[in-house]
Amino acid sequence: MKKVQIMGATWCLVQLCMPMPIVAAPTDSIDAKVEALLQRMTVQEKVGQLTQYSGESQATGPVTFKGDQEKSIRDGHVGSLLNVIGANSTRQYQQVAMQSRLKIPLLFGMDVIHGYKTTFPIPLAEAASWDLAAIEQTARIAAIEASASGIHWTFAPMVDIARDPRWGRVMEGAGEDTYLASKIGYARVKGFQGKHLGDLDAVMATAKHFAAYGAAVGGRDYNAVDMSERMLWETYLPPFKAALDAGAATFMNSFNDLNGIPATGNAYLQRDILKGQWGFTGFVVSDWGSIGEMVAHGYAKDKSDAARLTIHAGSDMDMESNAFHEYLPALVADQKVAQALLDDAVRRVLRKKFELGLFDDPFRFSNAEREKALVGHATHRQAAREMATKSIVLLKNDNQLLPLSRNVKTIAFIGPMVKAVKDNHGFWSVTLPDVDYSQFIVTQWDGLKNHLSSGTQLLYAKGCEIEGEDRSGFAEALRMAQQADVVVVSVGERWDMSGEAKSRSNLHLPGVQEELVLALQATGKPVVVLINAGRPLVFNAIADKVPAILYTWWLGSEAGNAIADVLLGDTNPSAKLPMSFPRNEGQIPIYYNHFNTGRPGGDDKVGGYVSGYLDVQGSPRYAFGFGLSYTDFRYSDLKLDRTSMGKDEKITAYLTLTNTGLRVGEEVVQLYLQDKVASVVRPVRELKDFQKVRLAPGESRRLHFTVDREKLSFYNAKLLWGAEPGDFELMVGASAADIRLRAAFELRD
């Protein structure tokens, strides 16, 4: 659709000469207003409220609508648009909606996944911070910028549990652990939605993808999912419940089938669990085209059948399959879809439009002056820089090579990511048409260069491309390295190698990048490697041979400054991995909270009649929760206030954390529990709490964790939630594989 031009007399007609319909008295409740409006709507207008099309840009799937979009909006046959950018554009589209018979305003949605103009680290990187307040703040800023541009609704957070890094969409979520993902999902919903829906700095959040999308077979996007009910309830559903508890306005269903039924048409997920047991009062939107795709699944015979199955299953809005628009009116007329079912879906959508205040002022979010003042604000950039430093994981630091000395004379900065721009932006970033990102995004080269004193020389060589077999740049890179006191090499994935439809069977560094790193290491110069990626990668030779490694993910607008902050010690890294990093792809799926077996293999055993492999040890290369610091922490003096608890009692665990190093630092202290014997096998350990603690050199702090019956509960074989009497082990550590303190206790009947 072309941009709508409405000016002069038309503006008067829309804004002044055609009053808004009175759907109820101003003092009436929102529900009363919704009911009054429903009574005036035709079936086609109701279906229109359940229809969403892509607007003028950034289509993230196949566009199905081929007609006159402007006419459809004017006819009241469109309820929502996505991918409309900017206050002026959203205002223009809304002006067309105000020419419809009932003047029902449009909802504008967008994939604001990790920032709007100000781009933050990708969600998986933010999860590595384990800093819930900072994560909520970045979502808050994203909402401020997006809402100032006329956006009402973001398709985030993604709360899918992901144990398979071959799946490209791991970059959108919080990793492999249910507890951590639930806490982060809750924080992000709170950040997006602010104090109150309808405030001008709030956008509706979307918990996605409902449900179990992260368990797609083989890590192949859009693939099938087959899992037990107990696994579904215990591992994959809790983050969605946390998002609902935080007040998530909408849910999005997923592309996958679950145990043979596509999630889009899955009544068990949407009717029984979400809208039934959980009492969700918002609305459910399909993923892009997923209603029509049920035909390809072999679950619906045609798009009409897909529309029927979908609305019966509880999906309320059709994103870009055009199935509702084309077929729902006839299905209602033929009594294949009950009017009450249609009305329920429409109520849910209209209620959110009233809550947003759009019926009072359809243009309240489309304010170009507010957009200019808030989007990309300097304070937002500072928050992006701080979040990026919190997201960088120090994986290795032999002989305390890092932080780099301020007195170093020459640094060779080498690699294909050094001067890259878009690769810092990352996948699922918003691209605004009027922004010069080469100026807005701080490259790694500029970040480091601007941090160094005039006494330090910074040399550059690209060395190689991200992909391909061309080694012709190696010679220059080696020449630069020979002239330097220290070599920093920046390698990784291109921005579009992780994300939707970006599954990979090979997780090694692309091209000849690893060869470049090893060639530089062979010069004998001290080498620091920066790995930029949207997922866990495999880089064993680098991990074995290079003295210092920082996992820098895709860090967003302030990537260069944040990396320089950490390299030079202005910020002490504190991030911890939210996913296990495999030694090779054959270990996948690999995750810390696995069940034990009758023949446990152990982390380091190879071969034998145990559960393991003949050719690789069982442990990951880097464990869940792992991350180093420029200082050291000692865990000591673990004490429980009791060693036995009744069903209504609690146990408090106390320990002392001491910074034994020479720098101020933050440590993520992680609490794990194990149920030793139960009616169903339990994981070897489960994260149940954590604290991020900042300590000065030499400082000690007494910490405590509380364990109650809820932390000991699980779903049994009959899917009943509860705790069983017996023995438990409490573990406190720096990662899932680095347990520093242990204690035992008993739960009595």
XYZ file of C-alpha atoms in Angstrom:
749
model
C 0.000 0.000 0.000
C 1.255 3.446 -0.819
C 1.552 5.975 1.958
C -1.778 7.658 2.494
C -1.818 11.388 1.820
C -4.589 13.166 3.705
C -4.243 16.925 3.979
C -6.216 20.129 3.954
C -9.957 19.649 3.563
C -9.681 15.898 4.065
C -8.024 16.479 7.438
C -10.973 18.685 8.437
C -13.403 16.056 7.251
C -11.789 13.311 9.252
C -10.814 15.182 12.371
C -13.595 17.711 12.831
C -16.563 17.140 10.587
C -17.103 13.433 11.312
C -17.505 12.930 15.071
C -16.531 9.683 16.739
C -19.444 7.286 17.308
C -20.887 7.272 20.809
C -20.577 3.650 21.807
C -21.526 4.220 25.445
C -21.696 6.978 28.006
C -18.231 8.180 29.134
C -18.834 6.886 32.652
C -19.584 3.364 31.503
C -17.026 0.617 31.945
C -14.847 -0.542 29.070
C -16.847 -3.773 28.914
C -20.083 -1.797 28.475
C -18.498 0.245 25.700
C -17.307 -2.903 23.972
C -20.772 -4.462 24.132
C -22.427 -1.309 22.793
C -20.021 -1.225 19.863
C -20.413 -4.936 19.149
C -24.161 -4.477 18.720
C -23.543 -2.011 15.897
C -21.028 -4.107 13.980
C -21.661 -6.284 10.965
C -20.061 -9.703 10.734
C -17.578 -8.416 8.151
C -16.616 -5.521 10.442
C -16.123 -7.942 13.306
C -13.906 -10.122 11.168
C -12.005 -6.987 10.207
C -10.997 -6.504 13.840
C -9.407 -9.954 13.743
C -7.437 -9.227 10.566
C -3.856 -7.950 10.534
C -1.807 -7.057 7.475
C 1.743 -5.856 6.990
C 2.048 -2.182 6.177
C 4.559 -0.416 4.029
C 7.911 -1.957 4.976
C 9.957 -4.686 6.667
C 7.753 -7.634 5.760
C 8.977 -10.623 7.759
C 7.077 -13.234 5.798
C 5.048 -13.761 2.625
C 2.502 -10.966 2.086
C -0.885 -12.478 1.262
C -3.113 -9.444 0.745
C -3.204 -8.431 -2.925
C -6.089 -5.968 -3.000
C -6.569 -2.297 -2.172
C -5.404 -2.099 1.438
C -6.515 1.506 1.841
C -10.061 0.578 0.753
C -10.126 -2.376 3.144
C -9.161 -0.096 6.027
C -11.786 2.462 4.999
C -14.381 -0.309 4.791
C -13.582 -1.361 8.373
C -12.146 -4.703 7.267
C -8.724 -4.316 8.909
C -8.141 -4.175 12.653
C -4.378 -3.999 12.850
C -1.273 -3.274 10.815
C 2.296 -4.269 11.513
C 5.499 -2.836 10.092
C 4.307 0.750 9.786
C 7.170 2.997 10.824
C 6.986 6.474 12.273
C 4.476 8.839 13.835
C 3.536 10.431 10.521
C 2.915 7.096 8.792
C 0.819 5.682 11.631
C -1.170 8.908 11.726
C -1.877 8.674 8.004
C -3.115 5.109 8.238
C -5.210 5.968 11.284
C -6.803 8.811 9.347
C -8.008 6.287 6.785
C -9.472 4.133 9.566
C -11.345 7.199 10.800
C -13.182 7.250 7.456
C -14.734 3.843 8.172
C -18.374 3.570 9.195
C -17.702 2.954 12.886
C -14.312 4.678 13.036
C -12.689 1.884 14.995
C -8.991 2.745 15.347
C -6.201 0.540 14.073
C -3.647 -1.204 16.261
C -0.049 -0.788 15.076
C 2.325 -3.619 15.921
C 6.012 -4.179 15.298
C 8.802 -6.588 16.189
C 10.515 -4.365 18.733
C 12.695 -7.190 19.983
C 15.782 -5.489 21.440
C 15.212 -1.799 21.034
C 13.740 0.623 18.529
C 16.182 3.234 17.216
C 18.409 2.746 20.239
C 19.364 -0.899 19.861
C 20.261 -2.984 22.888
C 22.050 -6.337 22.961
C 20.035 -9.209 21.529
C 17.786 -10.831 24.160
C 20.060 -13.855 24.651
C 22.943 -11.486 25.375
C 20.828 -9.483 27.816
C 19.937 -12.760 29.538
C 23.669 -13.284 30.117
C 23.626 -10.208 32.364
C 21.339 -11.957 34.884
C 20.383 -8.372 35.757
C 16.600 -8.216 35.908
C 16.412 -4.493 36.660
C 18.617 -3.648 33.679
C 16.601 -5.951 31.402
C 13.359 -4.294 32.497
C 14.940 -0.894 31.844
C 15.918 -1.712 28.261
C 12.392 -2.923 27.528
C 11.088 0.289 29.135
C 13.262 2.421 26.847
C 12.273 0.390 23.799
C 8.623 1.015 24.691
C 9.230 4.748 25.137
C 10.804 5.049 21.693
C 8.350 2.756 19.892
C 5.253 4.356 21.435
C 6.596 7.794 20.524
C 6.614 6.603 16.906
C 2.983 5.520 16.959
C 3.507 1.852 17.829
C 0.968 0.332 20.227
C 2.164 -3.234 20.390
C 5.410 -5.211 20.305
C 5.782 -8.888 19.445
C 8.050 -9.543 22.406
C 9.196 -11.044 24.686
C 9.974 -14.453 23.256
C 9.957 -16.779 26.264
C 10.597 -20.082 24.499
C 13.010 -22.392 26.300
C 15.843 -23.275 23.900
C 18.228 -26.167 24.473
C 19.399 -26.498 20.894
C 21.691 -23.743 19.568
C 21.179 -24.978 16.015
C 17.799 -23.234 16.259
C 18.437 -19.701 15.040
C 15.789 -18.131 17.233
C 17.746 -18.825 20.422
C 18.951 -15.239 19.983
C 15.446 -13.939 20.797
C 15.023 -15.657 24.137
C 16.614 -16.181 27.538
C 18.252 -19.549 26.983
C 17.818 -23.039 28.365
C 16.634 -22.565 31.944
C 12.984 -22.295 32.941
C 13.549 -20.351 36.161
C 15.848 -17.732 34.619
C 13.644 -17.381 31.527
C 10.558 -16.898 33.694
C 12.195 -14.108 35.675
C 13.440 -12.398 32.516
C 10.112 -12.764 30.720
C 8.337 -11.181 33.675
C 10.812 -8.281 33.732
C 10.509 -7.611 30.015
C 6.695 -7.554 30.087
C 6.829 -5.074 32.958
C 9.305 -2.971 31.016
C 7.269 -2.869 27.821
C 3.921 -2.201 29.487
C 5.135 0.220 32.128
C 2.828 1.324 34.907
C -0.393 1.176 32.930
C -1.565 0.273 29.444
C -2.790 3.465 27.863
C 0.100 5.552 29.147
C 1.859 7.215 26.248
C 5.144 5.476 27.055
C 3.737 1.939 27.161
C 3.226 -0.698 24.488
C 1.366 -3.993 24.693
C 3.699 -6.953 25.192
C 3.296 -10.316 23.470
C 4.372 -13.567 25.107
C 5.511 -15.829 22.304
C 5.536 -18.456 20.860
C 2.794 -20.448 22.547
C 3.999 -23.116 22.986
C 7.131 -25.301 22.934
C 8.515 -23.754 19.720
C 12.039 -23.897 21.144
C 11.944 -27.698 21.104
C 11.610 -28.006 17.310
C 13.102 -31.317 16.185
C 16.707 -30.989 15.045
C 16.732 -27.271 15.808
C 15.043 -26.703 12.431
C 12.832 -23.641 12.451
C 9.094 -24.281 11.977
C 9.618 -28.009 12.638
C 7.479 -30.406 14.664
C 7.617 -30.789 18.448
C 6.927 -34.056 20.247
C 7.165 -34.058 24.027
C 5.555 -35.424 27.154
C 2.892 -33.511 29.009
C 5.145 -33.385 32.059
C 7.976 -31.829 30.067
C 5.563 -29.289 28.598
C 4.174 -28.228 31.956
C 7.405 -28.272 33.913
C 9.881 -26.822 31.423
C 8.170 -24.970 28.576
C 4.972 -23.446 30.014
C 6.224 -21.666 33.181
C 7.812 -18.693 31.360
C 4.467 -18.067 29.643
C 2.671 -18.184 32.979
C 5.221 -15.701 34.348
C 4.544 -13.363 31.404
C 0.805 -13.658 32.035
C 1.335 -12.920 35.735
C 3.249 -9.799 34.706
C 0.148 -8.697 32.783
C 1.088 -9.526 29.178
C -1.674 -8.042 27.019
C -1.357 -10.552 24.183
C 0.014 -13.989 23.354
C 1.260 -15.244 19.994
C 0.908 -18.864 19.014
C 3.704 -20.723 17.256
C 4.491 -22.269 13.882
C 5.190 -25.762 15.203
C 2.810 -28.579 15.798
C 2.758 -29.966 19.329
C 2.268 -33.702 19.507
C 0.594 -33.664 16.105
C -1.630 -30.583 16.438
C -0.415 -27.220 15.084
C -0.162 -24.696 17.911
C -2.237 -22.206 15.905
C -5.151 -24.640 15.926
C -4.439 -26.176 19.320
C -7.461 -25.821 21.589
C -5.673 -27.546 24.469
C -3.052 -24.808 24.546
C -5.239 -21.806 23.817
C -8.687 -22.674 25.167
C -7.988 -25.162 27.951
C -4.745 -23.812 29.389
C -4.384 -20.147 28.433
C -7.960 -18.895 28.445
C -9.308 -21.615 30.723
C -7.011 -22.660 33.550
C -4.968 -19.448 33.461
C -7.894 -17.066 32.879
C -6.172 -14.979 30.193
C -8.383 -12.028 29.174
C -6.197 -10.554 26.428
C -6.113 -11.805 22.858
C -4.067 -14.320 20.915
C -2.499 -13.414 17.577
C -1.263 -15.983 15.096
C 2.313 -15.933 13.915
C 2.851 -14.696 10.367
C 0.669 -16.786 8.057
C 0.476 -19.687 10.515
C -3.287 -20.109 10.073
C -2.966 -20.805 6.368
C 0.067 -22.984 7.006
C -2.107 -25.549 8.789
C -3.019 -26.708 5.285
C 0.639 -27.528 4.606
C 0.817 -29.280 7.988
C -1.915 -31.599 6.750
C -4.208 -30.570 9.602
C -6.671 -28.434 7.598
C -7.938 -29.322 4.138
C -8.021 -25.706 2.919
C -7.841 -22.135 4.247
C -11.553 -22.102 5.068
C -11.073 -25.191 7.194
C -7.987 -23.591 8.744
C -9.971 -20.476 9.676
C -12.674 -22.614 11.284
C -10.218 -24.730 13.248
C -8.221 -21.713 14.367
C -11.022 -19.632 15.834
C -12.478 -22.684 17.554
C -9.052 -23.341 19.053
C -8.844 -19.848 20.533
C -6.666 -17.838 18.158
C -8.204 -14.377 17.909
C -6.265 -12.418 15.285
C -5.007 -13.557 11.897
C -1.578 -12.186 11.061
C -1.118 -12.143 7.313
C -2.734 -15.407 6.226
C -5.923 -13.631 5.057
C -7.921 -16.704 6.084
C -10.254 -14.927 8.507
C -10.963 -12.085 6.059
C -11.770 -14.459 3.215
C -13.656 -17.218 5.012
C -14.960 -16.319 8.475
C -18.067 -14.405 7.291
C -19.290 -17.404 5.304
C -18.404 -19.787 8.139
C -20.557 -17.714 10.494
C -23.367 -17.485 7.948
C -23.287 -21.263 7.494
C -23.270 -21.745 11.286
C -19.925 -23.536 11.151
C -18.585 -20.871 13.485
C -20.908 -19.634 16.224
C -21.581 -15.905 16.441
C -20.686 -16.074 20.127
C -17.252 -17.454 19.263
C -16.623 -14.609 16.829
C -17.861 -12.038 19.331
C -15.567 -13.349 22.061
C -12.520 -12.816 19.864
C -13.652 -9.338 18.798
C -14.331 -8.336 22.415
C -10.774 -9.192 23.347
C -9.330 -6.994 20.597
C -11.692 -4.059 21.178
C -11.035 -4.136 24.912
C -7.344 -3.535 24.317
C -8.072 -0.650 21.962
C -10.208 0.948 24.667
C -7.533 0.312 27.306
C -4.978 2.035 25.088
C -7.243 5.088 24.893
C -7.515 4.877 21.104
C -11.261 5.491 21.046
C -10.738 8.722 22.982
C -7.936 9.838 20.655
C -6.884 7.542 17.803
C -3.815 9.701 17.151
C -2.541 10.000 20.721
C 0.555 7.890 20.025
C 1.274 9.459 16.632
C 3.018 12.629 17.714
C 5.959 13.659 15.547
C 7.245 16.156 18.129
C 7.350 13.530 20.862
C 8.963 11.131 18.421
C 11.722 13.627 17.605
C 12.350 14.351 21.278
C 12.474 10.787 22.570
C 13.681 8.421 19.847
C 17.418 7.866 20.188
C 17.713 10.098 23.241
C 21.202 10.402 24.745
C 20.120 8.820 28.030
C 18.870 5.824 26.077
C 22.273 5.430 24.473
C 23.939 5.462 27.870
C 21.599 2.703 29.040
C 22.433 0.737 25.880
C 26.128 1.045 26.644
C 25.693 -0.101 30.222
C 23.516 -3.036 29.166
C 26.053 -4.062 26.556
C 28.899 -4.123 29.075
C 26.748 -6.224 31.405
C 26.151 -8.735 28.573
C 29.791 -9.485 27.641
C 30.956 -12.856 28.957
C 34.607 -13.377 29.863
C 35.262 -16.997 28.895
C 39.032 -17.152 29.361
C 41.729 -14.897 30.780
C 45.030 -16.716 31.196
C 47.742 -14.825 33.045
C 45.327 -11.917 33.491
C 45.925 -10.684 29.959
C 42.763 -8.635 30.348
C 42.120 -5.860 30.991
C 44.612 -4.396 28.582
C 47.171 -2.092 30.103
C 46.700 1.612 29.511
C 50.441 1.723 28.852
C 50.392 -0.670 25.892
C 52.137 1.007 22.970
C 50.643 -0.767 19.954
C 47.456 -2.790 19.495
C 46.650 -4.656 16.289
C 42.860 -4.773 15.896
C 42.151 -7.473 13.316
C 39.140 -9.290 11.891
C 36.022 -8.920 9.748
C 33.916 -7.552 12.626
C 36.248 -4.709 13.607
C 34.720 -2.058 11.338
C 31.385 -3.768 10.718
C 28.253 -1.727 11.342
C 25.097 -3.776 10.808
C 26.616 -6.876 12.381
C 26.616 -5.022 15.725
C 22.945 -4.169 15.201
C 22.030 -7.859 15.160
C 19.025 -9.724 13.824
C 15.479 -8.541 14.642
C 16.601 -4.938 14.822
C 14.336 -2.142 13.625
C 15.646 -0.247 10.610
C 14.318 3.294 10.480
C 14.346 4.848 6.997
C 15.751 8.231 8.050
C 18.657 6.980 10.185
C 22.257 6.725 9.002
C 23.291 3.697 11.006
C 26.909 4.065 9.933
C 26.894 7.138 12.162
C 24.489 5.918 14.841
C 26.064 2.532 15.617
C 29.455 2.715 17.289
C 31.784 0.274 15.541
C 34.296 -1.717 17.516
C 37.109 0.166 15.799
C 35.734 3.578 16.749
C 34.913 2.441 20.268
C 38.446 1.261 20.997
C 40.125 4.090 19.108
C 38.203 6.716 21.061
C 39.142 5.073 24.373
C 42.882 4.964 23.784
C 45.305 7.695 24.687
C 47.439 9.395 22.078
C 50.344 7.285 23.283
C 48.820 4.051 21.969
C 48.909 3.213 18.271
C 45.989 1.209 16.859
C 46.687 -0.858 13.741
C 44.032 -2.499 11.535
C 43.727 -5.387 9.124
C 40.548 -7.146 8.095
C 42.277 -10.490 7.621
C 39.347 -12.253 5.970
C 35.629 -12.049 5.320
C 33.050 -13.592 7.633
C 32.370 -16.293 5.047
C 34.373 -17.785 2.200
C 37.770 -19.394 1.757
C 39.790 -16.313 0.814
C 43.002 -16.191 2.880
C 44.669 -13.427 0.893
C 44.252 -11.003 3.795
C 46.166 -13.203 6.227
C 49.552 -11.778 5.227
C 48.613 -8.196 6.059
C 47.017 -9.308 9.303
C 50.186 -11.152 10.323
C 52.301 -8.143 9.390
C 50.201 -5.913 11.635
C 50.344 -8.446 14.442
C 54.138 -8.587 14.285
C 54.272 -4.821 14.887
C 51.945 -4.931 17.910
C 52.356 -5.564 21.619
C 48.948 -7.233 21.773
C 46.507 -8.504 19.152
C 42.715 -8.186 19.449
C 40.794 -10.282 16.906
C 37.079 -9.774 16.289
C 35.297 -12.654 14.555
C 31.820 -14.202 14.490
C 28.532 -14.533 12.679
C 27.096 -12.045 10.218
C 24.011 -10.281 11.627
C 21.617 -12.499 9.661
C 23.164 -15.879 10.511
C 21.074 -16.238 13.679
C 17.382 -15.462 13.906
C 14.150 -16.671 12.340
C 14.729 -19.185 9.527
C 18.445 -19.200 10.400
C 18.925 -22.748 11.641
C 22.456 -24.091 11.210
C 23.752 -27.657 11.353
C 27.355 -26.436 11.636
C 27.999 -24.138 14.595
C 31.673 -23.536 13.949
C 32.891 -20.049 13.103
C 32.039 -19.428 9.438
C 34.674 -19.337 6.722
C 38.356 -19.198 7.620
C 38.000 -17.008 10.689
C 39.272 -19.646 13.088
C 42.290 -20.219 10.840
C 43.016 -16.497 10.994
C 42.898 -16.520 14.788
C 45.224 -19.532 15.034
C 47.675 -17.970 12.577
C 47.799 -14.839 14.712
C 48.224 -16.915 17.867
C 51.181 -18.668 16.225
C 53.065 -15.344 16.005
C 53.688 -15.571 19.729
C 51.947 -12.280 20.399
C 49.333 -12.198 23.212
C 45.927 -12.579 21.547
C 42.462 -11.545 22.740
C 39.501 -12.906 20.761
C 36.074 -11.242 20.560
C 33.328 -13.593 19.354
C 30.246 -11.847 17.981
C 27.242 -14.118 17.526
C 23.555 -14.676 18.132
C 23.934 -18.151 19.600
C 26.492 -20.488 21.209
C 29.173 -21.404 18.678
C 31.833 -24.128 18.582
C 35.432 -22.851 18.660
C 37.493 -25.547 20.388
C 40.889 -24.717 18.871
C 40.529 -21.073 19.903
C 39.383 -22.097 23.380
C 42.401 -24.398 23.737
C 45.116 -22.090 22.427
C 44.168 -18.425 22.798
C 44.781 -16.867 26.238
C 41.787 -14.494 26.416
C 38.245 -14.765 25.009
C 35.286 -12.417 25.339
C 31.889 -13.523 24.047
C 30.433 -10.265 22.798
C 27.239 -11.497 21.070
C 25.562 -8.707 19.022
C 25.535 -5.732 21.352
C 23.584 -3.049 19.484
C 24.070 0.691 19.075
C 26.821 1.060 21.663
C 28.720 -2.140 20.839
C 32.053 -0.455 20.181
C 32.060 1.638 23.339
C 30.942 -1.270 25.511
C 33.612 -3.611 24.161
C 36.273 -0.955 24.741
C 34.977 -0.434 28.292
C 35.556 -4.107 29.042
C 38.826 -4.509 27.121
C 40.412 -1.608 28.988
C 38.932 -2.397 32.382
C 36.573 0.566 32.748
C 33.946 -2.116 33.361
C 34.633 -5.456 35.006
C 32.737 -8.194 33.118
C 30.092 -9.956 35.195
C 27.942 -11.845 32.656
C 27.162 -15.554 32.938
C 26.088 -17.862 30.123
C 22.317 -18.488 29.844
C 22.967 -21.529 27.605
C 25.428 -24.402 27.667
C 28.050 -24.212 24.911
C 28.632 -27.615 23.260
C 32.012 -29.081 22.380
C 30.538 -30.214 19.080
C 27.166 -30.466 17.387
C 26.902 -34.165 18.262
C 26.252 -33.276 21.907
C 23.114 -31.287 21.061
C 20.715 -30.928 22.766
C 22.891 -30.253 25.788
C 21.650 -28.589 28.959
C 22.653 -28.620 32.595
C 19.402 -29.773 34.259
C 19.209 -33.176 32.584
C 17.980 -36.363 34.248
C 20.415 -38.931 35.493
C 20.464 -42.459 34.080
C 21.058 -45.931 35.437
C 24.573 -45.693 34.033
C 25.698 -42.102 34.540
C 28.559 -41.161 32.290
C 29.846 -38.193 34.220
C 31.152 -35.028 32.660
C 34.604 -36.267 31.720
C 34.178 -39.940 30.880
C 34.639 -41.129 27.316
C 33.452 -44.587 26.328
C 32.573 -47.562 28.509
C 29.148 -48.956 29.304
C 27.822 -45.588 30.463
C 25.584 -42.889 29.023
C 28.006 -40.933 26.878
C 30.001 -40.829 23.657
C 33.093 -42.669 22.501
C 34.644 -39.576 20.983
C 33.874 -36.647 23.307
C 33.422 -36.129 27.024
C 29.941 -35.484 28.299
C 30.352 -31.971 29.679
C 29.761 -28.836 27.622
C 32.686 -26.682 26.597
C 31.268 -23.889 28.744
C 28.584 -24.633 31.305
C 25.323 -22.869 31.973
C 25.966 -20.021 34.393
C 29.682 -19.782 33.576
C 31.478 -16.468 33.282
C 34.718 -15.055 34.652
C 35.624 -11.692 36.181
C 38.748 -9.557 36.473
C 38.585 -10.287 40.192
C 38.040 -13.465 42.223
C 35.297 -14.465 44.634
C 35.401 -16.871 47.550
C 32.266 -18.706 48.724
C 32.365 -19.824 52.361
C 30.549 -20.681 55.573
C 27.312 -22.168 54.260
C 24.816 -22.732 57.066
C 21.157 -23.765 57.065
C 18.899 -22.470 59.821
C 17.388 -25.958 59.945
C 18.047 -29.273 58.259
C 14.446 -30.473 58.269
C 11.313 -28.628 57.196
C 7.614 -29.357 57.352
C 5.236 -28.694 54.491
C 4.441 -25.140 55.658
C 7.962 -24.273 56.806
C 10.953 -22.704 55.106
C 14.693 -23.181 55.220
C 17.080 -20.255 55.013
C 20.583 -20.861 53.693
C 23.316 -18.390 54.671
C 26.744 -18.023 53.073
C 29.547 -15.508 52.844
C 30.792 -14.105 49.549
C 34.172 -12.349 49.533
C 35.919 -10.415 46.787
C 39.474 -11.688 47.125
C 40.841 -9.787 44.131
C 42.002 -6.264 43.463
C 39.021 -4.878 41.505
C 35.425 -4.014 42.207
C 33.321 -6.771 40.702
C 29.900 -8.369 40.498
C 29.226 -12.055 40.997
C 26.051 -13.964 40.130
C 25.620 -16.357 43.046
C 23.482 -19.276 41.895
C 21.328 -21.556 44.070
C 20.623 -25.069 42.783
C 18.533 -27.831 44.330
C 18.315 -31.567 43.726
C 15.496 -33.854 44.813
C 17.433 -37.035 45.563
C 14.585 -39.577 45.254
C 11.089 -38.936 43.899
C 8.126 -40.661 42.260
C 9.523 -39.512 38.910
C 13.196 -38.934 38.161
C 14.337 -35.405 38.862
C 17.123 -33.338 37.256
C 20.666 -33.576 38.578
C 20.246 -29.951 39.661
C 17.815 -27.101 39.046
C 18.372 -23.356 39.336
C 15.968 -22.043 41.959
C 17.350 -18.618 42.828
C 20.233 -16.237 42.193
C 21.628 -12.940 43.402
C 23.914 -10.528 41.586
C 26.220 -9.027 44.191
C 28.661 -6.130 43.799
C 31.682 -6.120 46.118
C 34.722 -3.899 46.562
C 38.162 -5.525 46.842
C 38.401 -7.350 50.156
C 34.715 -6.836 50.932
C 32.594 -9.690 52.305
C 28.830 -9.934 52.454
C 26.565 -12.391 54.198
C 23.918 -13.602 51.736
C 20.824 -15.673 52.289
C 18.442 -17.719 50.166
C 15.030 -18.979 51.251
C 13.780 -22.396 50.213
C 10.057 -23.055 50.518
C 7.801 -25.885 49.427
C 7.161 -24.205 46.054
C 10.851 -24.402 45.177
C 10.749 -28.135 45.864
C 7.582 -28.815 43.847
C 7.253 -30.491 40.455
C 4.674 -32.214 38.274
C 4.324 -35.895 39.089
C 3.269 -38.657 36.708
C -0.375 -37.577 37.060
C 0.511 -33.928 36.315
C -0.217 -32.910 39.885
C 1.949 -30.078 41.197
C 3.512 -30.545 44.606
C 6.541 -31.476 46.684
C 7.250 -34.958 47.955
C 8.842 -35.725 51.322
C 12.436 -36.850 51.171
C 16.050 -35.787 50.999
C 17.338 -32.779 49.073
C 20.723 -31.306 48.281
C 21.245 -27.565 48.254
C 24.110 -26.287 46.112
C 25.554 -22.794 45.756
C 27.996 -21.999 42.999
C 29.424 -19.818 40.268
C 27.899 -21.971 37.511
C 25.986 -25.207 37.125
C 29.344 -26.992 36.847
C 31.160 -24.976 39.520
C 29.411 -25.767 42.786
C 31.307 -24.230 45.688
C 29.128 -25.137 48.682
C 26.715 -27.965 49.489
C 24.299 -28.855 52.251
C 21.621 -31.499 52.792
C 18.146 -31.140 54.227
C 14.911 -33.092 54.519
C 11.307 -32.283 53.654
C 8.933 -33.958 56.092
C 5.430 -35.105 55.230
